Coordinates of C-alpha atoms in Angstrom, one line a residue:
X1 CA 24.1 48.9 33.7
X2 CA 23.3 45.4 32.4
X3 CA 25.0 42.2 33.7
X4 CA 27.5 44.3 35.6
X5 CA 28.5 46.3 32.5
X6 CA 27.9 50.0 31.9
X7 CA 27.4 50.9 28.3
X8 CA 26.6 54.4 26.9
X9 CA 24.3 53.7 24.0
X10 CA 24.6 57.3 22.9
X11 CA 28.3 56.9 22.4
X12 CA 28.8 55.4 19.0
X13 CA 32.2 54.0 19.8
X14 CA 30.7 51.9 22.5
X15 CA 27.3 51.0 21.0
X16 CA 28.3 50.2 17.4
X17 CA 30.6 47.7 15.8
X18 CA 32.2 48.0 12.4
X19 CA 32.0 44.2 11.8
X20 CA 28.7 43.0 13.3
X21 CA 29.3 39.3 12.5
X22 CA 30.7 37.2 15.3
X23 CA 32.3 34.0 13.8
X24 CA 32.5 32.3 17.2
X25 CA 28.7 32.2 17.5
X26 CA 27.3 32.3 14.0
X27 CA 30.3 31.2 11.8
X28 CA 30.0 28.8 8.9
X29 CA 30.8 25.8 11.1
X30 CA 28.1 26.5 13.6
X31 CA 25.6 27.2 10.8
X32 CA 26.4 24.0 9.0
X33 CA 26.2 22.0 12.2
X34 CA 22.6 23.2 13.0
X35 CA 21.4 22.9 9.4
X36 CA 22.8 19.4 8.8
X37 CA 21.5 18.2 12.1
X38 CA 18.0 19.3 11.3
X39 CA 18.2 18.0 7.8
X40 CA 19.4 14.6 9.2
X41 CA 16.4 14.5 11.5
X42 CA 14.0 15.3 8.7
X43 CA 15.6 12.8 6.4
X44 CA 15.6 10.0 9.0
X45 CA 12.0 10.6 9.9
X46 CA 11.0 10.5 6.2
X47 CA 13.0 7.3 5.6
X48 CA 11.5 5.7 8.7
X49 CA 8.0 6.6 7.5
X50 CA 8.5 5.1 4.1
X51 CA 10.3 2.0 5.3
X52 CA 7.9 1.2 8.2
X53 CA 10.7 2.2 10.7
X54 CA 8.0 3.6 13.0
X55 CA 5.8 1.3 15.1
X56 CA 2.8 0.0 13.2
X57 CA 0.4 1.3 15.7
X58 CA 1.1 4.9 14.5
X59 CA 0.2 4.1 10.8
X60 CA -3.4 4.6 9.6
X61 CA -5.2 3.9 6.4
X62 CA -4.0 7.2 4.8
X63 CA -0.4 6.3 5.6
X64 CA -0.8 2.8 4.1
X65 CA -2.3 4.3 1.0
X66 CA 0.6 6.8 0.6
X67 CA 3.2 4.2 1.2
X68 CA 1.6 1.8 -1.3
X69 CA 1.5 4.5 -3.9
X70 CA 5.2 5.3 -3.2
X71 CA 6.0 1.6 -3.7
X72 CA 4.3 1.6 -7.0
X73 CA 6.1 4.7 -8.1
X74 CA 9.6 3.9 -6.8
X75 CA 9.4 0.2 -7.2
X76 CA 12.7 -1.5 -6.7
X77 CA 14.2 1.4 -4.7
X78 CA 11.6 1.3 -1.9
X79 CA 11.7 -2.5 -1.7
X80 CA 15.4 -2.4 -1.4
X81 CA 15.3 0.2 1.4
X82 CA 12.9 -1.9 3.4
X83 CA 15.6 -4.5 3.7
X84 CA 17.7 -2.0 5.7
X85 CA 17.8 -1.2 9.4
X86 CA 15.0 -2.0 11.7
X87 CA 12.8 0.4 13.7
X88 CA 15.2 0.7 16.6
X89 CA 18.0 2.2 14.3
X90 CA 15.8 5.1 13.2
X91 CA 14.5 5.8 16.7
X92 CA 17.9 5.6 18.3
X93 CA 19.5 7.9 15.7
X94 CA 16.7 10.5 15.9
X95 CA 16.9 10.4 19.7
X96 CA 20.6 11.0 19.6
X97 CA 20.1 13.9 17.2
X98 CA 17.4 15.4 19.5
X99 CA 19.5 15.1 22.7
X100 CA 22.6 16.7 21.2
X101 CA 20.5 19.4 19.5
X102 CA 18.7 20.1 22.8
X103 CA 22.0 20.6 24.7
X104 CA 23.6 22.8 21.9
X105 CA 20.4 24.9 21.5
X106 CA 20.1 25.7 25.2
X107 CA 23.8 26.4 25.4
X108 CA 23.6 28.9 22.4
X109 CA 20.6 30.7 24.0
X110 CA 22.4 31.0 27.3
X111 CA 25.5 32.3 25.5
X112 CA 23.7 35.1 23.6
X113 CA 21.9 36.2 26.8
X114 CA 25.1 36.2 28.8
X115 CA 26.9 38.2 26.0
X116 CA 24.0 40.5 25.2
X117 CA 26.2 43.5 26.0
X118 CA 29.0 42.4 23.7
X119 CA 27.2 41.0 20.6
X120 CA 25.5 43.0 17.9
X121 CA 21.9 42.8 16.8
X122 CA 22.9 40.9 13.7
X123 CA 24.6 38.2 15.7
X124 CA 21.7 37.9 18.2
X125 CA 19.2 37.4 15.4
X126 CA 21.3 35.0 13.5
X127 CA 21.9 32.9 16.7
X128 CA 18.1 32.9 17.4
X129 CA 17.4 31.7 13.8
X130 CA 19.9 28.8 14.3
X131 CA 18.1 27.7 17.4
X132 CA 14.9 27.4 15.4
X133 CA 16.4 24.4 13.7
X134 CA 16.3 22.6 17.0
X135 CA 12.4 22.5 16.8
X136 CA 12.8 20.3 13.7
X137 CA 14.7 17.6 15.7
X138 CA 12.2 17.9 18.6
X139 CA 9.1 17.3 16.4
X140 CA 10.8 14.4 14.7
X141 CA 11.6 12.9 18.1
X142 CA 8.1 13.3 19.4
X143 CA 6.7 11.7 16.2
X144 CA 9.1 8.7 15.9
X145 CA 9.3 7.8 19.6
X146 CA 5.6 8.3 20.4
X147 CA 5.1 4.6 21.2
X148 CA 8.4 4.5 23.2
X149 CA 7.3 7.5 25.3
X150 CA 3.9 5.9 25.9
X151 CA 5.6 3.0 27.7
X152 CA 8.4 5.0 29.3
X153 CA 6.7 7.9 31.1
X154 CA 9.7 9.1 33.0
X155 CA 11.7 9.5 29.8
X156 CA 8.9 11.4 28.3
X157 CA 8.5 13.7 31.3
X158 CA 12.3 14.5 31.3
X159 CA 12.6 15.2 27.6
X160 CA 9.3 17.1 27.4
X161 CA 10.3 19.3 30.3
X162 CA 13.6 20.1 28.7
X163 CA 11.9 20.8 25.4
X164 CA 9.4 23.1 27.1
X165 CA 12.2 25.0 28.9
X166 CA 13.9 25.4 25.5
X167 CA 10.7 26.5 23.9
X168 CA 10.0 29.2 26.5
X169 CA 13.6 30.3 26.2
X170 CA 13.4 30.5 22.4
X171 CA 10.0 32.3 22.4
X172 CA 11.4 35.0 24.7
X173 CA 14.4 35.6 22.5
X174 CA 12.1 35.6 19.4
X175 CA 10.0 38.3 21.0
X176 CA 13.1 40.4 21.4
X177 CA 14.0 39.6 17.8
X178 CA 10.6 40.7 16.6
X179 CA 10.7 43.8 18.8
X180 CA 14.0 44.9 17.1
X181 CA 13.1 43.9 13.6
X182 CA 14.2 47.1 11.8
X183 CA 17.6 47.5 13.4
X184 CA 21.1 48.6 12.6
X185 CA 23.0 45.4 12.3
X186 CA 26.1 46.9 13.8
X187 CA 24.4 48.2 17.0
X188 CA 24.8 46.3 20.2
X189 CA 21.7 44.2 21.0
X190 CA 21.3 45.8 24.5
X191 CA 21.1 49.2 22.9
X192 CA 18.6 48.1 20.2
X193 CA 16.3 46.7 23.0
X194 CA 16.6 50.0 24.8
X195 CA 15.4 52.0 21.8
X196 CA 13.4 49.7 19.5
X197 CA 11.7 51.2 16.4
X198 CA 9.0 48.7 15.5
X199 CA 5.3 49.2 16.4
X200 CA 4.4 47.2 19.5
X201 CA 1.0 46.1 18.2
X202 CA 2.1 44.4 15.0
X203 CA 5.1 42.9 16.8
X204 CA 2.9 41.3 19.5
X205 CA 0.5 40.0 16.8
X206 CA 3.3 38.4 14.8
X207 CA 4.9 36.9 17.9
X208 CA 1.5 35.5 19.2
X209 CA 1.0 33.9 15.8
X210 CA 4.3 32.1 16.1
X211 CA 3.6 31.1 19.7
X212 CA 0.2 29.6 18.8
X213 CA 1.6 27.7 15.9
X214 CA 4.6 26.3 17.9
X215 CA 2.4 25.3 20.8
X216 CA -0.1 23.7 18.6
X217 CA 2.5 21.6 16.8
X218 CA 4.1 20.4 20.1
X219 CA 0.6 19.7 21.6
X220 CA -0.5 17.7 18.6
X221 CA 2.8 15.7 18.6
X222 CA 2.5 15.0 22.4
X223 CA -1.3 14.2 22.6
X224 CA -1.8 12.5 19.2
X225 CA -3.5 9.2 19.7
X226 CA -2.2 5.9 18.5
X227 CA -4.4 3.9 16.2
X228 CA -5.2 1.4 18.9
X229 CA -6.5 4.2 21.1
X230 CA -8.8 5.5 18.4
X231 CA -10.8 2.3 18.0
X232 CA -14.3 2.0 19.4
X233 CA -14.9 -0.5 22.1
X234 CA -12.2 0.8 24.5
X235 CA -13.0 0.9 28.2
X236 CA -12.6 4.7 28.3
X237 CA -14.3 6.9 25.8
X238 CA -12.7 10.0 24.5
X239 CA -15.3 12.8 25.1
X240 CA -15.0 16.4 23.9
X241 CA -13.6 18.9 26.3
X242 CA -17.0 20.3 27.3
X243 CA -18.4 16.9 28.2
X244 CA -15.2 15.9 30.1
X245 CA -15.5 19.1 32.2
X246 CA -19.2 18.6 32.8
X247 CA -18.7 15.0 33.8
X248 CA -16.1 16.0 36.3
X249 CA -18.1 18.8 38.0
X250 CA -21.6 17.5 37.6
X251 CA -23.5 16.4 40.7
X252 CA -26.2 14.5 38.9
X253 CA -26.0 10.8 39.8
X254 CA -27.5 9.9 36.5
X255 CA -25.1 11.9 34.3
X256 CA -22.6 9.1 33.7
X257 CA -25.4 6.8 32.6
X258 CA -26.8 9.5 30.3
X259 CA -23.3 10.0 28.9
X260 CA -23.0 6.3 28.1
X261 CA -26.4 6.4 26.5
X262 CA -25.2 9.3 24.3
X263 CA -22.1 7.3 23.3
X264 CA -24.3 4.3 22.5
X265 CA -26.5 6.6 20.3
X266 CA -23.4 7.9 18.5
X267 CA -22.2 4.4 17.8
X268 CA -25.6 3.5 16.4
X269 CA -25.4 6.6 14.1
X270 CA -22.0 5.4 12.9
X271 CA -23.4 2.0 12.2
X272 CA -26.1 3.6 10.1
X273 CA -23.4 5.5 8.1
X274 CA -21.5 2.2 7.6
X275 CA -24.7 0.6 6.3
X276 CA -25.4 3.4 3.9
X277 CA -21.8 3.1 2.6
X278 CA -22.3 -0.6 2.1
X279 CA -25.4 0.1 0.1
X280 CA -23.6 2.6 -2.1
X281 CA -20.7 0.3 -2.7
X282 CA -22.8 -2.8 -3.3
X283 CA -25.7 -1.1 -5.1
X284 CA -29.4 -1.4 -4.5
X285 CA -32.0 -3.8 -6.0
X286 CA -32.8 -1.1 -8.5
X287 CA -29.2 -0.9 -9.7
X288 CA -25.9 0.8 -8.9
X289 CA -26.0 4.6 -8.3
X290 CA -24.5 7.0 -10.8
X291 CA -20.7 7.5 -10.3
X292 CA -21.0 11.2 -9.6
X293 CA -23.8 10.8 -7.1
X294 CA -21.9 7.9 -5.5
X295 CA -18.7 10.1 -5.2
X296 CA -20.4 13.0 -3.5
X297 CA -22.7 10.9 -1.3
X298 CA -19.7 8.9 0.0
X299 CA -17.8 12.1 0.6
X300 CA -20.8 13.4 2.6
X301 CA -20.9 10.3 4.7
X302 CA -17.2 9.6 5.2
X303 CA -15.6 13.0 4.5
X304 CA -15.2 14.1 8.1
X305 CA -13.7 10.8 9.1
X306 CA -11.2 10.9 6.2
X307 CA -10.2 14.4 7.1
X308 CA -9.5 13.3 10.7
X309 CA -7.5 10.4 9.4
X310 CA -5.4 12.6 7.1
X311 CA -4.9 15.2 9.9
X312 CA -3.8 12.5 12.4
X313 CA -1.6 10.6 9.9
X314 CA 2.1 10.2 10.1
X315 CA 2.5 11.8 6.8
X316 CA 1.0 15.0 8.2
X317 CA 3.5 14.8 11.1
X318 CA 6.4 14.4 8.7
X319 CA 5.1 17.3 6.7
X320 CA 4.9 19.5 9.8
X321 CA 8.6 18.7 10.5
X322 CA 9.5 19.7 6.9
X323 CA 7.5 23.0 7.4
X324 CA 9.6 23.9 10.4
X325 CA 12.8 23.1 8.6
X326 CA 11.7 25.3 5.7
X327 CA 10.7 28.2 8.0
X328 CA 14.1 28.0 9.8
X329 CA 15.9 28.1 6.4
X330 CA 13.7 31.1 5.3
X331 CA 14.5 33.1 8.5
X332 CA 18.2 32.3 8.2
X333 CA 18.4 33.3 4.5
X334 CA 16.5 36.5 5.2
X335 CA 19.1 37.7 7.7
X336 CA 22.0 36.6 5.5
X337 CA 20.8 39.0 2.8
X338 CA 21.8 42.2 4.7
X339 CA 23.9 44.3 2.4
X340 CA 25.4 46.3 5.3
X341 CA 27.0 43.2 6.8
X342 CA 30.3 41.7 5.5
X343 CA 29.9 37.9 5.7
X344 CA 33.4 37.1 4.8
X345 CA 34.6 36.6 8.5
X346 CA 31.9 34.0 8.9
X347 CA 33.3 31.9 6.0
X348 CA 36.8 31.5 7.5
X349 CA 37.5 28.0 8.6
X350 CA 39.2 28.5 11.9
X351 CA 39.4 26.2 14.9
X352 CA 36.1 27.5 16.3
X353 CA 34.4 26.8 13.0
X354 CA 36.0 23.4 12.2
X355 CA 35.1 21.8 15.5
X356 CA 31.3 22.0 15.1
X357 CA 31.5 20.7 11.6
X358 CA 33.8 17.8 12.5
X359 CA 31.5 16.8 15.4
X360 CA 28.9 16.0 12.8
X361 CA 30.9 12.7 12.3
X362 CA 29.6 11.7 15.7
X363 CA 26.1 11.4 14.2
X364 CA 27.4 9.0 11.6
X365 CA 29.1 6.9 14.3
X366 CA 25.9 6.8 16.3
X367 CA 24.0 5.5 13.3
X368 CA 26.6 2.8 12.6
X369 CA 26.7 1.7 16.3
X370 CA 22.9 1.7 16.4
X371 CA 22.7 -0.5 13.4
X372 CA 25.3 -2.9 14.7
X373 CA 23.7 -3.1 18.1
X374 CA 20.3 -3.9 16.5
X375 CA 21.9 -6.5 14.3
X376 CA 23.5 -8.1 17.4
X377 CA 20.2 -8.0 19.3
X378 CA 18.4 -9.4 16.4
X379 CA 20.7 -12.4 16.2
X380 CA 20.3 -13.0 19.9
X381 CA 16.5 -12.7 19.6
X382 CA 16.4 -15.1 16.7
X383 CA 18.5 -17.7 18.7
X384 CA 16.2 -17.3 21.7
X385 CA 13.2 -17.6 19.5
X386 CA 14.5 -20.8 17.9
X387 CA 15.2 -22.3 21.3
X388 CA 11.7 -21.3 22.5
X389 CA 10.2 -22.8 19.4
X390 CA 12.1 -26.0 19.8
X391 CA 11.1 -26.2 23.5
X392 CA 7.5 -25.4 22.6
X393 CA 7.4 -28.1 19.9
X394 CA 8.8 -30.6 22.4
X395 CA 6.2 -29.8 25.0
X396 CA 3.1 -28.6 23.2
X397 CA 1.8 -30.7 20.3
X398 CA 1.0 -28.9 17.0
X399 CA -2.3 -29.2 15.2
X400 CA -1.0 -32.2 13.2
X401 CA 0.3 -33.9 16.3
X402 CA -3.0 -33.2 18.1
X403 CA -4.8 -34.8 15.1
X404 CA -2.6 -37.8 15.3
X405 CA -3.0 -37.9 19.1
X406 CA -6.8 -37.9 18.6
X407 CA -6.5 -40.8 16.3
X408 CA -4.2 -42.5 18.8
X409 CA -6.8 -41.9 21.5
X410 CA -9.4 -43.6 19.3
X411 CA -7.2 -46.5 18.8
X412 CA -6.4 -46.8 22.5
X413 CA -10.1 -46.6 23.2
X414 CA -10.7 -49.5 20.8
X415 CA -7.9 -51.4 22.6
X416 CA -9.6 -50.6 25.9
X417 CA -12.9 -52.1 24.6
X418 CA -11.0 -55.1 23.4
X419 CA -9.5 -55.5 26.9
X420 CA -12.9 -55.2 28.6
X421 CA -14.0 -58.9 28.0
X422 CA -10.7 -60.1 29.4
X423 CA -11.2 -58.0 32.5
X424 CA -14.7 -59.2 32.9
X425 CA -13.7 -62.9 32.5
X426 CA -11.5 -62.5 35.6
X427 CA -14.6 -61.5 37.7
X428 CA -12.8 -58.4 39.1
X429 CA -14.7 -56.1 41.4
X430 CA -16.0 -52.9 40.0
X431 CA -13.2 -50.7 41.3
X432 CA -10.7 -53.1 39.8
X433 CA -12.5 -53.2 36.5
X434 CA -12.3 -49.4 36.2
X435 CA -8.6 -49.6 36.7
X436 CA -8.3 -48.7 40.4
X437 CA -7.1 -52.1 41.6
X438 CA -3.7 -51.7 43.0
X439 CA -2.9 -55.3 43.9
X440 CA -4.0 -57.3 40.8
X441 CA -1.5 -57.1 37.9
X442 CA -4.4 -57.9 35.5
X443 CA -5.7 -54.3 36.0
X444 CA -2.5 -52.6 35.0
X445 CA -3.0 -52.8 31.2
X446 CA -6.4 -51.3 31.5
X447 CA -5.2 -48.5 33.8
X448 CA -2.4 -47.5 31.4
X449 CA -4.9 -47.5 28.5
X450 CA -7.3 -45.3 30.5
X451 CA -4.6 -42.8 31.6
X452 CA -3.1 -42.5 28.1
X453 CA -6.5 -42.0 26.5
X454 CA -7.5 -39.3 29.0
X455 CA -4.2 -37.4 28.5
X456 CA -4.6 -37.4 24.7
X457 CA -8.2 -36.3 24.8
X458 CA -7.3 -33.4 27.2
X459 CA -4.5 -32.4 24.8
X460 CA -6.8 -32.4 21.8
X461 CA -9.5 -30.4 23.6
X462 CA -7.0 -27.8 24.9
X463 CA -5.5 -27.3 21.5
X464 CA -8.9 -26.9 19.8
X465 CA -9.9 -24.4 22.5
X466 CA -6.6 -22.4 22.1
X467 CA -7.0 -22.4 18.3
X468 CA -10.6 -21.2 18.5
X469 CA -9.6 -18.4 20.9
X470 CA -6.7 -17.3 18.7
X471 CA -9.1 -17.0 15.8
X472 CA -11.7 -15.0 17.8
X473 CA -9.7 -12.8 20.1
X474 CA -7.6 -11.0 17.5
X475 CA -8.1 -7.2 17.7
X476 CA -8.4 -7.1 13.9
X477 CA -11.1 -9.8 13.7
X478 CA -13.0 -8.3 16.6
X479 CA -13.8 -5.4 14.4
X480 CA -17.2 -6.6 13.3
X481 CA -18.1 -6.1 9.6
X482 CA -21.9 -6.8 10.0
X483 CA -24.7 -5.0 11.8
X484 CA -26.2 -8.2 13.2
X485 CA -26.3 -8.4 17.1
X486 CA -26.4 -11.7 19.0
X487 CA -29.9 -12.9 20.0
X488 CA -31.3 -9.6 18.8
X489 CA -30.8 -8.1 22.2
X490 CA -30.0 -4.4 22.8
X491 CA -26.4 -4.0 23.7
X492 CA -24.5 -1.2 25.6
X493 CA -21.9 1.0 24.0
X494 CA -19.0 -1.4 24.6
X495 CA -20.7 -4.4 23.0
X496 CA -21.5 -2.6 19.7
X497 CA -19.4 -3.7 16.8
X498 CA -16.6 -1.4 15.7
X499 CA -16.8 0.1 12.2
X500 CA -14.2 2.1 10.4
X501 CA -15.7 4.2 7.6
X502 CA -12.3 5.3 6.2
X503 CA -11.0 1.7 5.9
X504 CA -14.2 0.7 4.2
X505 CA -13.9 3.4 1.6
X506 CA -10.2 2.7 1.1
X507 CA -10.6 -1.0 0.5
X508 CA -14.0 -1.1 -1.3
X509 CA -13.6 2.0 -3.5
X510 CA -9.9 2.7 -4.0
X511 CA -10.4 5.3 -6.7
X512 CA -12.8 7.5 -4.6
X513 CA -10.6 7.0 -1.5
X514 CA -7.5 8.1 -3.3
X515 CA -9.2 11.2 -4.7
X516 CA -10.5 12.1 -1.2
X517 CA -7.1 11.8 0.3
X518 CA -5.5 13.9 -2.5
X519 CA -8.1 16.6 -2.0
X520 CA -7.3 16.9 1.7
X521 CA -3.5 16.7 1.1
X522 CA -3.9 19.5 -1.5
X523 CA -5.6 21.6 1.2
X524 CA -2.7 20.9 3.7
X525 CA 0.0 21.7 1.1
X526 CA -1.9 24.9 0.1
X527 CA -2.0 26.0 3.7
X528 CA 1.7 25.3 3.9
X529 CA 2.4 27.5 0.9
X530 CA 0.2 30.2 2.6
X531 CA 2.4 29.9 5.7
X532 CA 5.5 30.7 3.7
X533 CA 3.9 33.6 2.0
X534 CA 2.2 35.3 5.0
X535 CA 2.8 33.4 8.2
X536 CA 0.8 35.6 10.6
X537 CA -2.4 35.7 8.4
X538 CA -2.2 32.0 7.7
X539 CA -1.9 31.2 11.4
X540 CA -4.8 33.5 12.2
X541 CA -7.1 32.0 9.5
X542 CA -6.1 28.4 10.4
X543 CA -6.6 29.1 14.1
X544 CA -10.0 30.5 13.5
X545 CA -11.1 27.5 11.4
X546 CA -9.6 25.0 14.0
X547 CA -11.3 26.8 16.9
X548 CA -14.7 27.0 15.2
X549 CA -14.4 23.3 14.4
X550 CA -13.7 22.4 18.0
X551 CA -16.5 24.7 19.2
X552 CA -19.0 23.1 16.8
X553 CA -18.0 19.6 17.9
X554 CA -18.3 20.5 21.6
X555 CA -21.7 22.3 21.1
X556 CA -23.0 19.3 19.1
X557 CA -21.9 16.9 21.8
X558 CA -23.4 19.0 24.6
X559 CA -26.7 19.4 22.8
X560 CA -26.8 15.7 22.2
X561 CA -26.2 14.9 25.8
X562 CA -28.8 17.4 26.9
X563 CA -31.4 15.8 24.6
X564 CA -30.6 12.3 25.8
X565 CA -30.7 13.4 29.4
X566 CA -34.1 15.0 28.9
X567 CA -35.5 11.8 27.2
X568 CA -34.1 9.6 29.9
X569 CA -35.4 11.9 32.7
X570 CA -38.9 11.7 31.2
X571 CA -38.6 7.9 31.0
X572 CA -37.6 7.7 34.6
X573 CA -40.5 9.9 35.7
X574 CA -42.9 7.8 33.6
X575 CA -41.6 4.6 35.1
X576 CA -41.9 6.1 38.6
X577 CA -45.5 7.2 38.0
X578 CA -46.2 3.9 36.3
X579 CA -47.8 5.6 33.3
X580 CA -48.9 3.0 30.6
X581 CA -46.8 2.9 27.5
X582 CA -49.6 4.2 25.4
X583 CA -49.6 7.5 27.3
X584 CA -45.9 8.1 27.5

């Protein structure tokens, strides 16, 4: 007995259906609604990527390189698209797709579990394949609204919790699907589960590969750093996992200082790499290096950083969403190819099939409303900005006005000097001569001159100071492009200049940078093809490479910290014993 129903799976009349397809759950209208929604999410994310519809903090050098190349290829088309809707339109539309897909996906999963005694194995697997399309909209949402979720934590927690619930629900039904892979399409799902035919070992392996890949995709979309968070010079350094755990549980009072010393050493090493790249790009006194040697040497120095930039780029996130859409299509087509199943009932446009397809119009309405609301908000913002600009111009002088004010201050100063003999001829006291006499009318012209001169000089000084700060406090200009330190002093990790090896290669050697990016993109596309050919083997191989890379990074960091701690401990002991420097 299951869900209050007693079914005799040995009785063919109860356990088997002549027509296994249920049009109410997997009809043509339901299929089109899921496919078109996922396709709309992928298309919107791709358009947002090309048209800078995603916050600029999420773009990196690789994304800019790809977009510039697309501009040169597409030309007028891309430039025309950039005149379209703003970032909010894309984000609002993708969020609407995700919310509606989330509700529909959970509802479909609940339905197939509630009717597991009434639906066939074919209907169960088809419905589970349709729910896979929801992951496409989720990944698009986590990518496009990453900046929004960073500033709205409660919205992130709510949606991520619902997505996690949906993911667990989907993975459990997928395990049942894998467990009953070789099934009779007309048999009830509850009877197929009771007597599955596949080998349990291979089923668990395939299912674990899917779990690992889905969890990795969601984890990377949630924890991916914004470009501003990846810059050096931040207050909190991002340590490898092993160092973070050791820092949390270590009782050594000097461990934090030793860790900062290691970070300082790593930054010095990056500065050395930056200097070597500059020498390769500018040449040496003996001449420029050979092109082939320069290509491989630059790849040796900046290759790991370029790979990280490619892996963390928005283009890779868009490609991951496309991969999920392709996998969902592949699974769906595979189950539609059963020769034993008559698909004609699924193609009948009845009321239950027309409603899901007609509801797709809601997405178009949401897109139009989002664009109109953004246009209205933009006009309001422009009006407010114009009013603020007018107010600011009336209150704060511009650079030209300050220059004129400075000239006026000089003229007033000369007028003040001209008034001095007249003041002195009246034999006024010293306080009156300086303009503080309140009773004598002869001191009022000088008092006005002094006050006006002081006001103009203060305005000129404040404007010059603000201009200097605006030129020096920009985050882009704080990224120092030289190895010179002020006063030759040794600085800590936060005072070291920031260097971006990838940006240097992309700007100074565009040909080599483009080739490097194409090499890594070819590897990613090759891995994608490997996924479609053999999903389980591709995930296992990719997981092993990813795990070995993480282990190597953590081991390298731990060994580096141990070496620094040993050196600093010897230095502290030498200082405590007051051993001369020559014997240290």
